[in-house]
Amino acid sequence: AQSVTQLDSHVSVSEGTPVLLRCNYSSSYSPSLFWYVQHPNKGLQLLLKYTSAATLVKGINGFEAEFKKSETSFHLTKPSAHMSDAAEYFCVVSLGSARQLTFGSGTQLTVLP
Amino acid sequence: SQTIHQWPATLVQPVGSPLSLECTVEGTSNPNLYWYRQAAGRGLQLLFYSVGIGQISSEVPQNLSASRPQDRQFILSSKKLLLSDSGFYLCAWRQGSSETQYFGPGTRLLVL
């Protein structure tokens, strides 16, 4: 079975400092992995996706993630946090014939002024 | 371009009342459609998905049902709501050739 584990339920950073949101996956084969962001009372927005092409994936708003098979990780990073980045972030794996999504438990990112 | 709509945006219903949430997609044909629920303080859980008209797969046994009467319409229903049905319901669509799902704005349901 495939699953994802988000290692931190809450992360706080100061504005202008780097962001690191950690995600580990388990899969019997090469998975498709995604990061989605959810702002308060809003739907989910796709940040980036990995689907077995380049291992370093660049997304919107300056975010990127690196697929590391040896570490079974897909951590999300951003060099410099902005106040508007404060939101909940979900690491997601796609599986099944209908590509059902399995979500991690989420990481709440707080950006301090 | 494709857009996905959900309504209502917010709903407050008494226990035991019926439910109907609607999701429609524009700008595409024969999409795969999904219903997810996000309970307070928890991640998202897949409830139902549909690969075509009248084709519904259920992921979790529950008090809810889904229907797809038209190609781009996906409905989530209940005959009698429970308190535990409260949550944020998200609809998503995916084109068959793509891995990516795109989410609607969601419906917040509060059962009292």
Coordinates of N, CA and C in Angstrom, one line a residue:
Chain A
A1 N 0.8 -1.2 0.0 CA 0.0 0.0 0.0 C 0.9 1.3 0.0
Q2 N 0.4 2.3 -0.6 CA 1.1 3.5 -0.6 C 0.6 4.5 0.4
S3 N 1.5 5.3 1.0 CA 1.1 6.3 1.9 C 2.1 7.4 2.0
V4 N 1.7 8.5 2.6 CA 2.7 9.6 2.8 C 2.6 10.0 4.3
T5 N 3.8 10.4 4.8 CA 3.9 10.9 6.2 C 4.5 12.3 6.2
Q6 N 3.7 13.2 6.7 CA 4.3 14.6 6.9 C 4.8 14.7 8.3
L7 N 6.1 14.9 8.4 CA 6.8 14.8 9.6 C 6.5 15.9 10.7
D8 N 6.0 17.0 10.2 CA 5.8 18.1 11.1 C 4.3 18.6 10.9
S9 N 3.6 18.6 12.0 CA 2.2 19.1 11.9 C 2.2 20.7 11.9
H10 N 3.2 21.3 12.5 CA 3.3 22.8 12.5 C 4.7 23.2 12.2
V11 N 4.9 24.2 11.4 CA 6.2 24.8 11.2 C 6.1 26.3 11.2
S12 N 7.0 26.9 12.0 CA 7.0 28.4 12.0 C 8.3 28.9 11.5
V13 N 8.3 29.9 10.7 CA 9.5 30.6 10.2 C 9.3 32.1 10.2
S14 N 10.4 32.8 10.2 CA 10.3 34.2 10.0 C 10.2 34.6 8.6
E15 N 9.6 35.7 8.3 CA 9.5 36.2 6.9 C 10.9 36.4 6.4
G16 N 11.2 35.9 5.2 CA 12.5 36.1 4.5 C 13.4 34.9 4.8
T17 N 13.1 34.0 5.7 CA 13.9 32.8 5.9 C 13.4 31.6 5.2
P18 N 14.3 30.6 5.0 CA 13.9 29.5 4.2 C 12.8 28.6 4.9
V19 N 12.1 27.9 4.0 CA 11.0 27.0 4.4 C 11.4 25.6 4.0
L20 N 11.1 24.7 5.0 CA 11.3 23.3 4.7 C 10.1 22.5 5.3
L21 N 9.3 21.9 4.4 CA 8.2 21.0 4.9 C 8.5 19.6 4.4
R22 N 8.6 18.7 5.4 CA 9.1 17.4 5.1 C 8.0 16.4 4.8
C23 N 8.3 15.5 3.9 CA 7.3 14.5 3.5 C 8.1 13.2 3.2
N24 N 7.7 12.1 3.7 CA 8.2 10.8 3.3 C 7.1 9.9 2.7
Y25 N 7.4 9.1 1.8 CA 6.4 8.3 1.2 C 6.8 6.8 1.3
S26 N 5.8 6.0 1.2 CA 6.1 4.6 1.0 C 5.3 4.0 -0.2
S27 N 6.0 3.3 -1.0 CA 5.4 2.8 -2.2 C 6.2 1.6 -2.8
S28 N 5.5 0.7 -3.3 CA 6.2 -0.5 -3.9 C 6.7 -0.2 -5.3
Y29 N 6.4 1.0 -5.9 CA 6.9 1.3 -7.2 C 7.0 2.9 -7.2
S30 N 7.5 3.4 -8.3 CA 7.7 4.8 -8.4 C 6.4 5.5 -8.4
P31 N 6.2 6.4 -7.4 CA 4.9 7.0 -7.2 C 4.8 8.3 -8.0
S32 N 3.6 8.8 -8.1 CA 3.3 10.2 -8.5 C 3.0 11.0 -7.2
L33 N 3.7 12.1 -7.0 CA 3.7 12.8 -5.8 C 3.3 14.3 -6.0
F34 N 2.6 14.9 -5.1 CA 2.1 16.2 -5.3 C 2.3 17.0 -3.9
W35 N 2.4 18.3 -4.1 CA 2.1 19.2 -2.9 C 1.0 20.1 -3.3
Y36 N 0.0 20.2 -2.4 CA -1.1 21.1 -2.5 C -1.1 22.1 -1.3
V37 N -1.6 23.3 -1.5 CA -1.7 24.2 -0.4 C -3.2 24.6 -0.2
Q38 N -3.5 24.8 1.0 CA -4.9 25.2 1.3 C -4.9 26.4 2.3
H39 N -5.3 27.6 1.8 CA -5.5 28.7 2.6 C -6.8 28.6 3.3
P40 N -6.9 29.3 4.5 CA -8.1 29.2 5.4 C -9.4 29.3 4.6
N41 N -10.3 28.3 4.8 CA -11.6 28.2 4.2 C -11.6 28.2 2.7
K42 N -10.5 27.7 2.1 CA -10.4 27.7 0.7 C -10.2 26.3 0.2
G43 N -10.4 26.1 -1.1 CA -10.1 24.8 -1.7 C -8.6 24.6 -1.8
L44 N -8.2 23.5 -2.4 CA -6.8 23.2 -2.5 C -6.2 23.6 -3.9
Q45 N -5.0 24.1 -3.8 CA -4.3 24.6 -5.0 C -3.1 23.8 -5.2
L46 N -2.9 23.3 -6.4 CA -1.7 22.5 -6.7 C -0.5 23.4 -6.7
L47 N 0.6 23.0 -5.9 CA 1.8 23.7 -5.9 C 2.8 23.2 -7.0
L48 N 2.9 21.8 -7.0 CA 3.8 21.2 -7.9 C 3.5 19.7 -7.9
K49 N 4.1 19.0 -8.9 CA 3.9 17.5 -9.0 C 5.2 16.9 -9.5
Y50 N 5.3 15.6 -9.1 CA 6.4 14.8 -9.6 C 5.8 13.5 -10.2
T51 N 6.1 13.3 -11.5 CA 5.5 12.2 -12.2 C 6.6 11.4 -13.0
S52 N 7.7 11.1 -12.3 CA 8.8 10.3 -12.9 C 9.6 11.0 -14.0
A53 N 9.6 12.3 -14.0 CA 10.4 13.1 -14.9 C 11.6 13.6 -14.1
A54 N 11.9 14.9 -14.2 CA 13.0 15.4 -13.4 C 12.8 15.3 -11.9
T55 N 13.8 15.0 -11.2 CA 13.6 14.8 -9.7 C 13.5 16.1 -8.9
L56 N 14.0 17.2 -9.5 CA 13.8 18.5 -8.9 C 12.7 19.1 -9.6
V57 N 11.6 19.4 -8.8 CA 10.4 19.9 -9.4 C 10.2 21.3 -9.0
K58 N 10.0 22.2 -9.9 CA 9.7 23.6 -9.5 C 8.2 23.9 -9.6
G59 N 7.7 24.6 -8.6 CA 6.2 24.9 -8.7 C 5.9 26.4 -8.7
I60 N 4.7 26.7 -8.3 CA 4.3 28.1 -8.3 C 4.8 28.8 -7.0
N61 N 4.8 30.1 -7.0 CA 5.2 30.9 -5.9 C 6.6 30.6 -5.3
G62 N 7.5 30.2 -6.1 CA 8.9 30.0 -5.7 C 9.1 28.7 -4.9
F63 N 8.1 27.8 -4.8 CA 8.3 26.5 -4.1 C 9.0 25.5 -5.1
E64 N 9.7 24.6 -4.5 CA 10.2 23.5 -5.2 C 10.3 22.3 -4.3
A65 N 10.4 21.1 -4.9 CA 10.6 19.9 -4.2 C 11.5 18.9 -4.9
E66 N 12.2 18.1 -4.1 CA 13.1 17.1 -4.7 C 12.7 15.7 -4.4
F67 N 12.5 14.9 -5.4 CA 12.2 13.5 -5.2 C 13.5 12.7 -5.0
K68 N 13.6 12.1 -3.8 CA 14.8 11.3 -3.5 C 14.4 9.9 -3.2
K69 N 14.6 9.1 -4.2 CA 14.2 7.7 -4.1 C 14.9 7.0 -2.9
S70 N 16.2 7.2 -2.8 CA 17.0 6.5 -1.8 C 16.5 6.9 -0.4
E71 N 16.0 8.0 -0.2 CA 15.5 8.5 1.1 C 13.9 8.4 1.2
T72 N 13.3 8.0 0.1 CA 11.8 8.0 0.0 C 11.2 9.3 0.5
S73 N 11.8 10.4 0.1 CA 11.4 11.7 0.5 C 11.0 12.6 -0.6
F74 N 10.1 13.6 -0.3 CA 9.7 14.6 -1.3 C 9.4 15.9 -0.5
H75 N 10.5 16.4 0.0 CA 10.4 17.6 0.9 C 10.2 18.9 0.0
L76 N 9.4 19.8 0.6 CA 9.0 21.0 -0.1 C 9.9 22.1 0.5
T77 N 10.4 23.0 -0.4 CA 11.3 24.0 0.1 C 11.0 25.3 -0.6
K78 N 11.4 26.4 0.0 CA 11.3 27.8 -0.6 C 12.4 28.6 0.1
P79 N 13.2 29.3 -0.7 CA 14.3 30.0 -0.2 C 14.0 31.1 0.8
S80 N 12.9 31.8 0.6 CA 12.5 33.0 1.4 C 11.0 33.0 1.6
A81 N 10.6 32.9 2.8 CA 9.2 32.8 3.1 C 8.5 34.2 3.0
H82 N 7.3 34.2 2.6 CA 6.5 35.5 2.5 C 5.3 35.3 3.4
M83 N 4.8 36.4 3.9 CA 3.6 36.3 4.8 C 2.5 35.6 4.1
S84 N 2.3 35.7 2.8 CA 1.2 35.1 2.1 C 1.4 33.6 2.0
D85 N 2.5 33.0 2.4 CA 2.7 31.6 2.3 C 2.1 30.9 3.5
A86 N 1.6 31.6 4.5 CA 1.0 31.0 5.7 C -0.3 30.3 5.2
A87 N -0.3 29.0 5.5 CA -1.4 28.1 5.0 C -1.1 26.7 5.5
E88 N -2.0 25.8 5.1 CA -1.7 24.4 5.3 C -1.3 23.7 4.1
Y89 N -0.3 22.8 4.2 CA 0.3 22.2 3.0 C 0.2 20.7 3.1
F90 N -0.2 20.1 2.0 CA -0.5 18.7 2.0 C 0.4 18.0 1.0
C91 N 1.1 16.9 1.4 CA 1.8 16.0 0.6 C 0.9 14.9 0.2
V92 N 0.9 14.6 -1.1 CA -0.1 13.7 -1.6 C 0.5 12.7 -2.6
V93 N 0.0 11.4 -2.5 CA 0.4 10.4 -3.5 C -0.8 9.9 -4.3
S94 N -0.6 9.6 -5.5 CA -1.6 9.2 -6.4 C -1.5 7.7 -6.6
L95 N -2.6 7.0 -6.5 CA -2.6 5.5 -6.7 C -3.9 5.0 -7.3
G96 N -3.9 3.8 -7.7 CA -5.1 3.2 -8.2 C -5.4 3.5 -9.6
S97 N -6.2 2.7 -10.2 CA -6.6 2.8 -11.6 C -7.2 4.2 -11.9
A98 N -7.9 4.7 -11.0 CA -8.6 6.0 -11.1 C -7.7 7.1 -10.5
R99 N -6.5 6.8 -10.2 CA -5.6 7.8 -9.6 C -6.2 8.5 -8.4
Q100 N -6.7 7.7 -7.5 CA -7.2 8.3 -6.2 C -6.0 8.9 -5.4
L101 N -6.3 10.0 -4.8 CA -5.3 10.6 -4.0 C -5.3 10.2 -2.5
T102 N -4.1 10.0 -2.0 CA -4.0 9.7 -0.5 C -3.2 10.9 0.0
F103 N -3.8 11.6 1.0 CA -3.2 12.8 1.6 C -2.5 12.5 2.8
G104 N -1.4 13.3 3.0 CA -0.7 13.3 4.3 C -1.6 14.1 5.3
S105 N -1.2 14.1 6.5 CA -2.0 14.8 7.6 C -1.9 16.3 7.5
G106 N -1.0 16.8 6.7 CA -0.9 18.3 6.6 C 0.1 18.9 7.5
T107 N 0.7 20.0 7.1 CA 1.6 20.8 7.9 C 1.1 22.2 7.8
Q108 N 0.9 22.8 9.0 CA 0.4 24.2 9.1 C 1.7 25.1 9.1
L109 N 1.8 25.9 8.1 CA 3.0 26.8 8.1 C 2.5 28.2 8.6
T110 N 3.3 28.7 9.6 CA 3.1 30.0 10.1 C 4.3 30.9 9.7
V111 N 4.1 32.1 9.2 CA 5.1 33.0 8.9 C 5.1 34.2 9.8
L112 N 6.1 34.4 10.5 CA 6.2 35.4 11.5 C 6.8 36.7 10.9
P113 N 6.3 37.9 11.3 CA 6.9 39.1 10.7 C 8.2 39.4 11.3
Chain B
S1 N -10.8 27.5 -20.8 CA -10.1 26.9 -19.7 C -11.2 26.2 -18.8
Q2 N -10.7 25.2 -18.0 CA -11.6 24.5 -17.2 C -11.9 25.1 -15.8
T3 N -13.1 25.0 -15.4 CA -13.4 25.5 -14.0 C -14.3 24.5 -13.3
I4 N -14.3 24.5 -12.0 CA -15.1 23.6 -11.2 C -15.8 24.4 -10.2
H5 N -17.1 24.1 -10.1 CA -18.0 24.9 -9.2 C -18.6 23.9 -8.2
Q6 N -18.8 24.4 -7.0 CA -19.5 23.7 -5.9 C -20.5 24.6 -5.3
W7 N -21.6 24.1 -5.0 CA -22.6 24.8 -4.2 C -23.5 23.9 -3.4
P8 N -23.9 24.4 -2.2 CA -23.7 25.7 -1.7 C -22.3 25.9 -1.2
A9 N -21.9 27.1 -0.9 CA -20.6 27.3 -0.2 C -20.6 26.9 1.2
T10 N -21.7 27.2 1.9 CA -21.9 26.9 3.3 C -23.3 26.4 3.5
L11 N -23.4 25.4 4.5 CA -24.7 24.8 4.7 C -24.8 24.4 6.2
V12 N -25.8 24.8 6.8 CA -26.1 24.4 8.2 C -27.4 23.6 8.2
Q13 N -27.3 22.3 8.7 CA -28.5 21.4 8.6 C -28.7 20.7 9.9
P14 N -29.9 20.4 10.3 CA -30.2 19.7 11.5 C -29.9 18.2 11.3
V15 N -29.6 17.5 12.3 CA -29.4 16.1 12.3 C -30.7 15.4 11.8
G16 N -30.6 14.4 10.9 CA -31.7 13.7 10.4 C -32.3 14.3 9.1
S17 N -31.8 15.5 8.7 CA -32.3 16.1 7.5 C -31.5 15.6 6.3
P18 N -32.1 15.7 5.1 CA -31.4 15.2 3.9 C -30.3 16.2 3.4
L19 N -29.5 15.7 2.5 CA -28.4 16.6 2.0 C -28.2 16.4 0.5
S20 N -27.9 17.5 -0.2 CA -27.5 17.4 -1.6 C -26.5 18.4 -1.9
L21 N -25.3 18.0 -2.2 CA -24.2 18.9 -2.6 C -23.9 18.7 -4.1
E22 N -23.7 19.8 -4.8 CA -23.5 19.7 -6.2 C -22.1 20.2 -6.7
C23 N -21.6 19.5 -7.6 CA -20.3 19.8 -8.2 C -20.5 19.8 -9.7
T24 N -20.0 20.8 -10.4 CA -20.0 20.8 -11.9 C -18.7 21.3 -12.4
V25 N -18.3 20.7 -13.5 CA -17.1 21.1 -14.2 C -17.4 21.6 -15.6
E26 N -16.7 22.7 -15.9 CA -16.9 23.3 -17.3 C -15.6 23.2 -18.0
G27 N -15.7 23.2 -19.3 CA -14.5 23.3 -20.2 C -13.8 22.0 -20.4
T28 N -14.4 20.8 -20.1 CA -13.8 19.6 -20.4 C -14.9 18.5 -20.6
S29 N -14.5 17.4 -21.1 CA -15.5 16.3 -21.2 C -15.0 15.0 -20.7
N30 N -15.9 14.2 -20.2 CA -15.5 12.9 -19.6 C -14.4 13.0 -18.6
P31 N -14.6 13.9 -17.6 CA -13.6 13.9 -16.6 C -13.8 12.8 -15.5
N32 N -12.7 12.5 -14.8 CA -12.9 11.7 -13.6 C -13.2 12.6 -12.5
L33 N -14.2 12.3 -11.7 CA -14.7 13.2 -10.6 C -14.5 12.5 -9.2
Y34 N -14.3 13.3 -8.2 CA -14.0 12.8 -6.9 C -14.7 13.7 -5.9
W35 N -15.1 13.0 -4.8 CA -15.6 13.7 -3.6 C -14.6 13.4 -2.4
Y36 N -14.2 14.4 -1.7 CA -13.3 14.3 -0.5 C -14.0 15.0 0.6
R37 N -13.7 14.5 1.9 CA -14.1 15.2 3.1 C -12.9 15.5 3.9
Q38 N -13.0 16.7 4.5 CA -11.9 17.2 5.4 C -12.6 17.5 6.7
A39 N -12.5 16.6 7.7 CA -13.0 16.9 9.0 C -12.1 17.9 9.8
A40 N -12.7 18.6 10.7 CA -11.9 19.6 11.5 C -10.6 19.1 12.0
G41 N -9.5 19.7 11.7 CA -8.2 19.4 12.2 C -7.7 18.1 11.6
R42 N -8.2 17.6 10.5 CA -7.8 16.4 9.9 C -7.5 16.5 8.5
G43 N -6.8 15.6 7.9 CA -6.5 15.6 6.4 C -7.7 15.2 5.6
L44 N -7.5 15.1 4.3 CA -8.6 14.8 3.4 C -8.8 13.3 3.2
Q45 N -10.0 12.9 3.1 CA -10.3 11.5 2.9 C -11.2 11.4 1.7
L46 N -10.8 10.5 0.8 CA -11.6 10.2 -0.4 C -12.8 9.5 -0.1
L47 N -14.0 10.0 -0.5 CA -15.3 9.4 -0.3 C -15.7 8.6 -1.5
F48 N -15.8 9.2 -2.6 CA -16.3 8.6 -3.9 C -15.5 9.1 -5.0
Y49 N -15.5 8.2 -6.1 CA -15.0 8.7 -7.4 C -15.8 8.1 -8.5
S50 N -15.7 8.8 -9.6 CA -16.5 8.4 -10.8 C -15.7 8.5 -12.1
V51 N -15.6 7.5 -12.9 CA -14.9 7.5 -14.1 C -15.9 7.8 -15.3
G52 N -17.2 7.8 -15.0 CA -18.1 8.1 -16.1 C -19.5 8.2 -15.6
I53 N -20.4 8.6 -16.5 CA -21.8 8.7 -16.1 C -22.4 7.4 -15.5
G54 N -23.0 7.6 -14.3 CA -23.6 6.4 -13.6 C -22.6 5.5 -13.0
Q55 N -21.3 5.8 -13.1 CA -20.3 4.9 -12.5 C -19.7 5.5 -11.2
I56 N -20.0 4.9 -10.1 CA -19.6 5.4 -8.8 C -18.9 4.3 -8.0
S57 N -17.7 4.7 -7.5 CA -17.0 3.8 -6.6 C -16.9 4.5 -5.2
S58 N -17.2 3.7 -4.2 CA -17.1 4.2 -2.8 C -15.9 3.7 -2.2
E59 N -15.2 4.6 -1.5 CA -14.0 4.3 -0.8 C -14.2 3.9 0.7
V60 N -15.2 4.5 1.3 CA -15.4 4.3 2.7 C -16.9 4.1 2.9
P61 N -17.3 3.0 3.7 CA -18.7 2.9 4.0 C -19.1 4.0 4.9
Q62 N -20.3 4.5 4.6 CA -20.8 5.7 5.4 C -22.2 6.0 5.1
N63 N -22.6 7.1 5.6 CA -24.0 7.6 5.6 C -24.3 8.4 4.3
L64 N -23.3 8.4 3.4 CA -23.4 9.3 2.2 C -23.5 8.4 1.0
S65 N -24.0 9.1 -0.1 CA -24.0 8.4 -1.4 C -23.7 9.4 -2.5
A66 N -23.3 9.0 -3.6 CA -22.9 9.9 -4.7 C -23.6 9.4 -6.0
S67 N -23.9 10.4 -6.9 CA -24.4 10.1 -8.2 C -23.8 11.0 -9.2
R68 N -23.8 10.5 -10.5 CA -23.3 11.3 -11.6 C -24.3 11.2 -12.7
P69 N -25.3 12.1 -12.7 CA -26.4 12.0 -13.7 C -26.0 12.5 -15.0
Q70 N -25.0 13.4 -15.1 CA -24.5 13.9 -16.3 C -23.0 13.9 -16.3
D71 N -22.4 14.1 -17.5 CA -21.0 13.9 -17.7 C -20.2 14.8 -16.7
R72 N -20.6 16.0 -16.5 CA -19.8 17.0 -15.8 C -20.5 17.4 -14.5
Q73 N -21.4 16.5 -14.0 CA -22.1 16.8 -12.7 C -21.9 15.7 -11.8
F74 N -21.6 16.0 -10.5 CA -21.3 15.0 -9.5 C -22.0 15.5 -8.2
I75 N -22.9 14.6 -7.7 CA -23.7 15.0 -6.6 C -23.4 14.1 -5.4
L76 N -23.3 14.7 -4.2 CA -23.2 14.0 -3.0 C -24.4 14.2 -2.1
S77 N -25.0 13.0 -1.7 CA -26.3 13.1 -1.0 C -26.2 12.3 0.3
S78 N -27.3 12.6 1.1 CA -27.5 11.8 2.3 C -29.0 11.8 2.5
K79 N -29.6 10.7 3.0 CA -31.0 10.7 3.4 C -31.2 11.3 4.7
K80 N -30.3 11.0 5.7 CA -30.4 11.5 7.0 C -29.0 11.8 7.6
L81 N -28.8 13.1 7.8 CA -27.5 13.6 8.2 C -27.2 13.2 9.7
L82 N -25.9 12.9 9.9 CA -25.4 12.6 11.3 C -24.5 13.8 11.7
L83 N -24.3 13.9 13.0 CA -23.4 15.0 13.5 C -22.0 14.8 12.9
S84 N -21.6 13.5 12.7 CA -20.3 13.2 12.2 C -20.1 13.6 10.8
D85 N -21.2 13.9 10.1 CA -21.1 14.3 8.7 C -20.6 15.8 8.5
S86 N -20.5 16.5 9.6 CA -20.0 17.9 9.5 C -18.5 17.8 9.0
G87 N -18.2 18.8 8.2 CA -16.9 18.9 7.6 C -16.8 19.8 6.4
F88 N -15.7 19.8 5.7 CA -15.5 20.6 4.5 C -15.4 19.6 3.3
Y89 N -16.3 19.7 2.4 CA -16.4 18.7 1.3 C -15.9 19.4 0.0
L90 N -14.9 18.6 -0.5 CA -14.3 19.1 -1.7 C -14.5 18.2 -2.9
C91 N -14.8 18.8 -4.0 CA -14.9 18.0 -5.3 C -13.7 18.3 -6.1
A92 N -13.3 17.3 -6.8 CA -12.1 17.5 -7.7 C -12.4 16.8 -9.0
W93 N -11.6 17.2 -10.1 CA -11.7 16.6 -11.4 C -10.3 16.3 -11.9
R94 N -10.3 15.3 -12.8 CA -9.0 15.0 -13.4 C -9.3 14.5 -14.8
Q95 N -8.5 15.0 -15.8 CA -8.6 14.5 -17.1 C -7.9 13.1 -17.2
G96 N -8.5 12.2 -17.9 CA -8.0 10.8 -17.9 C -6.6 10.6 -18.2
S97 N -6.0 11.5 -19.1 CA -4.6 11.4 -19.5 C -3.6 12.0 -18.5
S98 N -4.1 12.7 -17.5 CA -3.3 13.4 -16.6 C -3.3 12.8 -15.2
E99 N -2.2 13.0 -14.4 CA -2.2 12.6 -13.0 C -2.8 13.6 -12.1
T100 N -3.0 14.8 -12.5 CA -3.3 15.9 -11.6 C -4.8 16.1 -11.4
Q101 N -5.2 16.3 -10.1 CA -6.6 16.6 -9.8 C -6.6 18.1 -9.4
Y102 N -7.7 18.7 -9.9 CA -8.0 20.1 -9.6 C -9.2 20.2 -8.7
F103 N -9.1 21.0 -7.7 CA -10.2 21.0 -6.7 C -11.1 22.2 -6.8
G104 N -12.3 22.0 -6.4 CA -13.3 23.1 -6.3 C -13.1 23.9 -5.0
P105 N -13.9 25.0 -4.8 CA -13.8 25.8 -3.7 C -14.3 25.2 -2.4
G106 N -15.0 24.1 -2.5 CA -15.5 23.4 -1.3 C -16.8 23.9 -0.7
T107 N -17.5 23.0 0.0 CA -18.7 23.3 0.8 C -18.5 23.0 2.2
R108 N -18.7 24.0 3.1 CA -18.6 23.7 4.5 C -19.9 23.4 5.0
L109 N -20.0 22.2 5.6 CA -21.3 21.6 6.2 C -21.2 21.5 7.7
L110 N -22.2 22.1 8.3 CA -22.3 22.0 9.8 C -23.6 21.3 10.1
V111 N -23.5 20.2 10.8 CA -24.7 19.5 11.2 C -25.0 19.7 12.7
L112 N -26.1 20.2 13.0 CA -26.4 20.6 14.4 C -27.5 19.6 15.0

